[in-house]
Amino acid sequence: MDRELRISFANRIEEVRKLPQFLTEVESFFNISFPKGKMINLALEEAVANVIKYAYPPGVGGEITLSASYDSDSCNLVFVLSDKGQMFDPTKAESTDTHLSAHERPIGGLGIIIYSQIMDTIKYQYIDDTNHLTMEKKIEPKNKPNIT
């Protein structure tokens, strides 16, 4: 995984509009296609939106970076979402009770469920005052090598 694409977002919710174009670039750059591209977009939208909404105090600017790389050995597309906002490990967040009605359920928590169910692997690290959320999805290349 020596090549990667990056995109940066300001912590403003309208910035998530950049994701579809970025994912198109990812497909082209790594010569892959997302069989369920809208689902990957949804997962990344939820993850980025959570950082935008909760990582920084109101009125405080901050940069969010999303990188994409592809491991051709494992066929894993790897996204790393990084920010210097408040430390938060979504892999240890309290589960939202989805059995409660929308009126009974507290606000928040569904985004984590959405991207955790769409992506194959979710990992979190806090390094050098920076949150790193790694999300992996197995994606087969467009042109599989013909092995005989």
Short mmCIF file of C-alpha atoms in Angstrom, two decimals:
data_model
loop_
_atom_site.label_atom_id
_atom_site.label_comp_id
_atom_site.label_asym_id
_atom_site.label_seq_id
_atom_site.Cartn_x
_atom_site.Cartn_y
_atom_site.Cartn_z
CA MET A 1 0.00 0.00 0.00
CA ASP A 2 2.43 2.64 -1.15
CA ARG A 3 -0.04 4.81 -3.06
CA GLU A 4 -2.88 6.74 -1.55
CA LEU A 5 -5.35 9.48 -2.30
CA ARG A 6 -6.27 12.15 0.23
CA ILE A 7 -9.01 14.67 0.70
CA SER A 8 -9.38 17.30 3.41
CA PHE A 9 -12.54 18.69 4.90
CA ALA A 10 -13.18 21.74 7.06
CA ASN A 11 -15.43 20.89 9.97
CA ARG A 12 -18.54 22.20 8.23
CA ILE A 13 -21.35 19.77 7.39
CA GLU A 14 -21.60 20.94 3.76
CA GLU A 15 -18.10 19.52 3.23
CA VAL A 16 -19.48 15.96 3.05
CA ARG A 17 -20.64 16.84 -0.47
CA LYS A 18 -17.04 16.26 -1.58
CA LEU A 19 -17.25 12.52 -0.90
CA PRO A 20 -18.93 11.20 -4.09
CA GLN A 21 -16.32 12.85 -6.35
CA PHE A 22 -13.52 11.58 -4.10
CA LEU A 23 -14.88 8.02 -4.32
CA THR A 24 -15.04 8.28 -8.11
CA GLU A 25 -11.37 9.28 -8.07
CA VAL A 26 -10.57 6.35 -5.74
CA GLU A 27 -12.20 3.87 -8.13
CA SER A 28 -10.27 5.23 -11.09
CA PHE A 29 -6.94 5.58 -9.28
CA PHE A 30 -6.96 2.01 -7.93
CA ASN A 31 -8.77 0.48 -10.96
CA ILE A 32 -11.56 -0.92 -8.82
CA SER A 33 -15.30 -0.55 -8.80
CA PHE A 34 -17.57 -0.50 -5.80
CA PRO A 35 -20.32 -3.07 -6.21
CA LYS A 36 -22.22 -1.17 -3.53
CA GLY A 37 -20.70 2.28 -3.94
CA LYS A 38 -23.64 4.09 -2.40
CA MET A 39 -23.18 2.02 0.75
CA ILE A 40 -19.49 2.91 1.01
CA ASN A 41 -20.38 6.56 0.42
CA LEU A 42 -23.01 6.33 3.17
CA ALA A 43 -20.53 4.78 5.62
CA LEU A 44 -17.95 7.48 4.93
CA GLU A 45 -20.57 10.25 5.09
CA GLU A 46 -21.62 9.05 8.52
CA ALA A 47 -18.04 8.84 9.79
CA VAL A 48 -17.06 12.27 8.41
CA ALA A 49 -20.33 13.87 9.61
CA ASN A 50 -19.74 12.51 13.13
CA VAL A 51 -16.30 14.12 13.23
CA ILE A 52 -17.70 17.39 11.87
CA LYS A 53 -20.53 17.44 14.41
CA TYR A 54 -18.76 16.22 17.53
CA ALA A 55 -14.95 16.43 17.37
CA TYR A 56 -14.56 20.18 17.68
CA PRO A 57 -16.34 22.66 19.97
CA PRO A 58 -18.84 24.99 18.23
CA GLY A 59 -17.07 27.80 16.41
CA VAL A 60 -13.66 26.10 16.50
CA GLY A 61 -12.16 25.36 13.09
CA GLY A 62 -10.43 22.11 12.37
CA GLU A 63 -9.24 20.00 9.48
CA ILE A 64 -10.35 16.45 8.81
CA THR A 65 -8.41 14.23 6.43
CA LEU A 66 -9.60 11.09 4.67
CA SER A 67 -7.04 8.93 2.92
CA ALA A 68 -7.70 5.93 0.71
CA SER A 69 -5.25 3.17 -0.16
CA TYR A 70 -5.67 -0.26 -1.70
CA ASP A 71 -3.90 -3.42 -0.59
CA SER A 72 -3.85 -5.58 -3.72
CA ASP A 73 -2.64 -8.63 -1.76
CA SER A 74 -5.69 -8.71 0.51
CA CYS A 75 -8.01 -6.76 -1.86
CA ASN A 76 -8.79 -4.38 0.98
CA LEU A 77 -9.66 -0.78 0.33
CA VAL A 78 -8.43 1.09 3.39
CA PHE A 79 -9.82 4.46 4.46
CA VAL A 80 -8.23 6.40 7.32
CA LEU A 81 -10.16 9.33 8.77
CA SER A 82 -7.94 11.65 10.84
CA ASP A 83 -8.66 14.72 12.95
CA LYS A 84 -7.19 16.63 15.88
CA GLY A 85 -10.52 17.08 17.61
CA GLN A 86 -11.62 15.65 20.92
CA MET A 87 -10.38 12.09 21.48
CA PHE A 88 -13.17 9.61 20.76
CA ASP A 89 -12.99 5.88 20.10
CA PRO A 90 -16.16 4.86 18.22
CA THR A 91 -15.24 1.18 18.57
CA LYS A 92 -15.82 1.53 22.32
CA ALA A 93 -18.91 3.71 22.13
CA GLU A 94 -21.99 2.53 23.95
CA SER A 95 -24.34 0.73 21.58
CA THR A 96 -27.54 2.46 20.59
CA ASP A 97 -30.63 0.40 21.34
CA THR A 98 -32.19 0.14 17.89
CA HIS A 99 -35.19 -1.69 19.34
CA LEU A 100 -36.46 1.52 20.93
CA SER A 101 -38.73 3.77 18.90
CA ALA A 102 -37.26 6.95 17.46
CA HIS A 103 -39.03 8.94 20.20
CA GLU A 104 -37.57 6.78 23.01
CA ARG A 105 -34.03 6.56 21.64
CA PRO A 106 -31.50 9.26 22.58
CA ILE A 107 -30.07 11.34 19.74
CA GLY A 108 -26.88 9.99 18.19
CA GLY A 109 -25.15 6.66 17.81
CA LEU A 110 -26.75 5.45 14.60
CA GLY A 111 -23.91 6.69 12.38
CA ILE A 112 -21.46 4.40 14.18
CA ILE A 113 -23.80 1.45 13.67
CA ILE A 114 -24.18 2.27 9.97
CA TYR A 115 -20.49 2.46 9.11
CA SER A 116 -19.63 -0.48 11.36
CA GLN A 117 -22.11 -2.68 9.51
CA ILE A 118 -21.10 -1.54 6.02
CA MET A 119 -17.33 -1.77 6.44
CA ASP A 120 -15.58 -5.08 7.07
CA THR A 121 -13.12 -3.82 9.68
CA ILE A 122 -13.09 -0.74 11.92
CA LYS A 123 -10.05 0.19 14.05
CA TYR A 124 -9.25 3.25 16.13
CA GLN A 125 -5.94 4.72 17.29
CA TYR A 126 -5.05 7.96 19.04
CA ILE A 127 -1.52 8.96 18.05
CA ASP A 128 0.20 12.33 18.55
CA ASP A 129 -3.03 14.08 19.59
CA THR A 130 -4.76 12.80 16.46
CA ASN A 131 -7.75 10.49 16.08
CA HIS A 132 -7.28 7.84 13.38
CA LEU A 133 -10.32 5.80 12.38
CA THR A 134 -9.38 3.04 9.94
CA MET A 135 -12.18 1.45 7.92
CA GLU A 136 -11.54 -1.43 5.53
CA LYS A 137 -13.70 -2.97 2.82
CA LYS A 138 -12.83 -5.94 0.64
CA ILE A 139 -13.06 -4.88 -3.00
CA GLU A 140 -11.97 -7.11 -5.87
CA PRO A 141 -10.03 -5.40 -8.67
CA LYS A 142 -11.81 -4.81 -11.98
CA ASN A 143 -9.37 -6.98 -13.90
CA LYS A 144 -8.37 -10.00 -11.88
CA PRO A 145 -5.12 -11.50 -13.08
CA ASN A 146 -5.56 -14.69 -15.05
CA ILE A 147 -3.67 -17.32 -13.04
CA THR A 148 -3.12 -20.69 -14.73
#
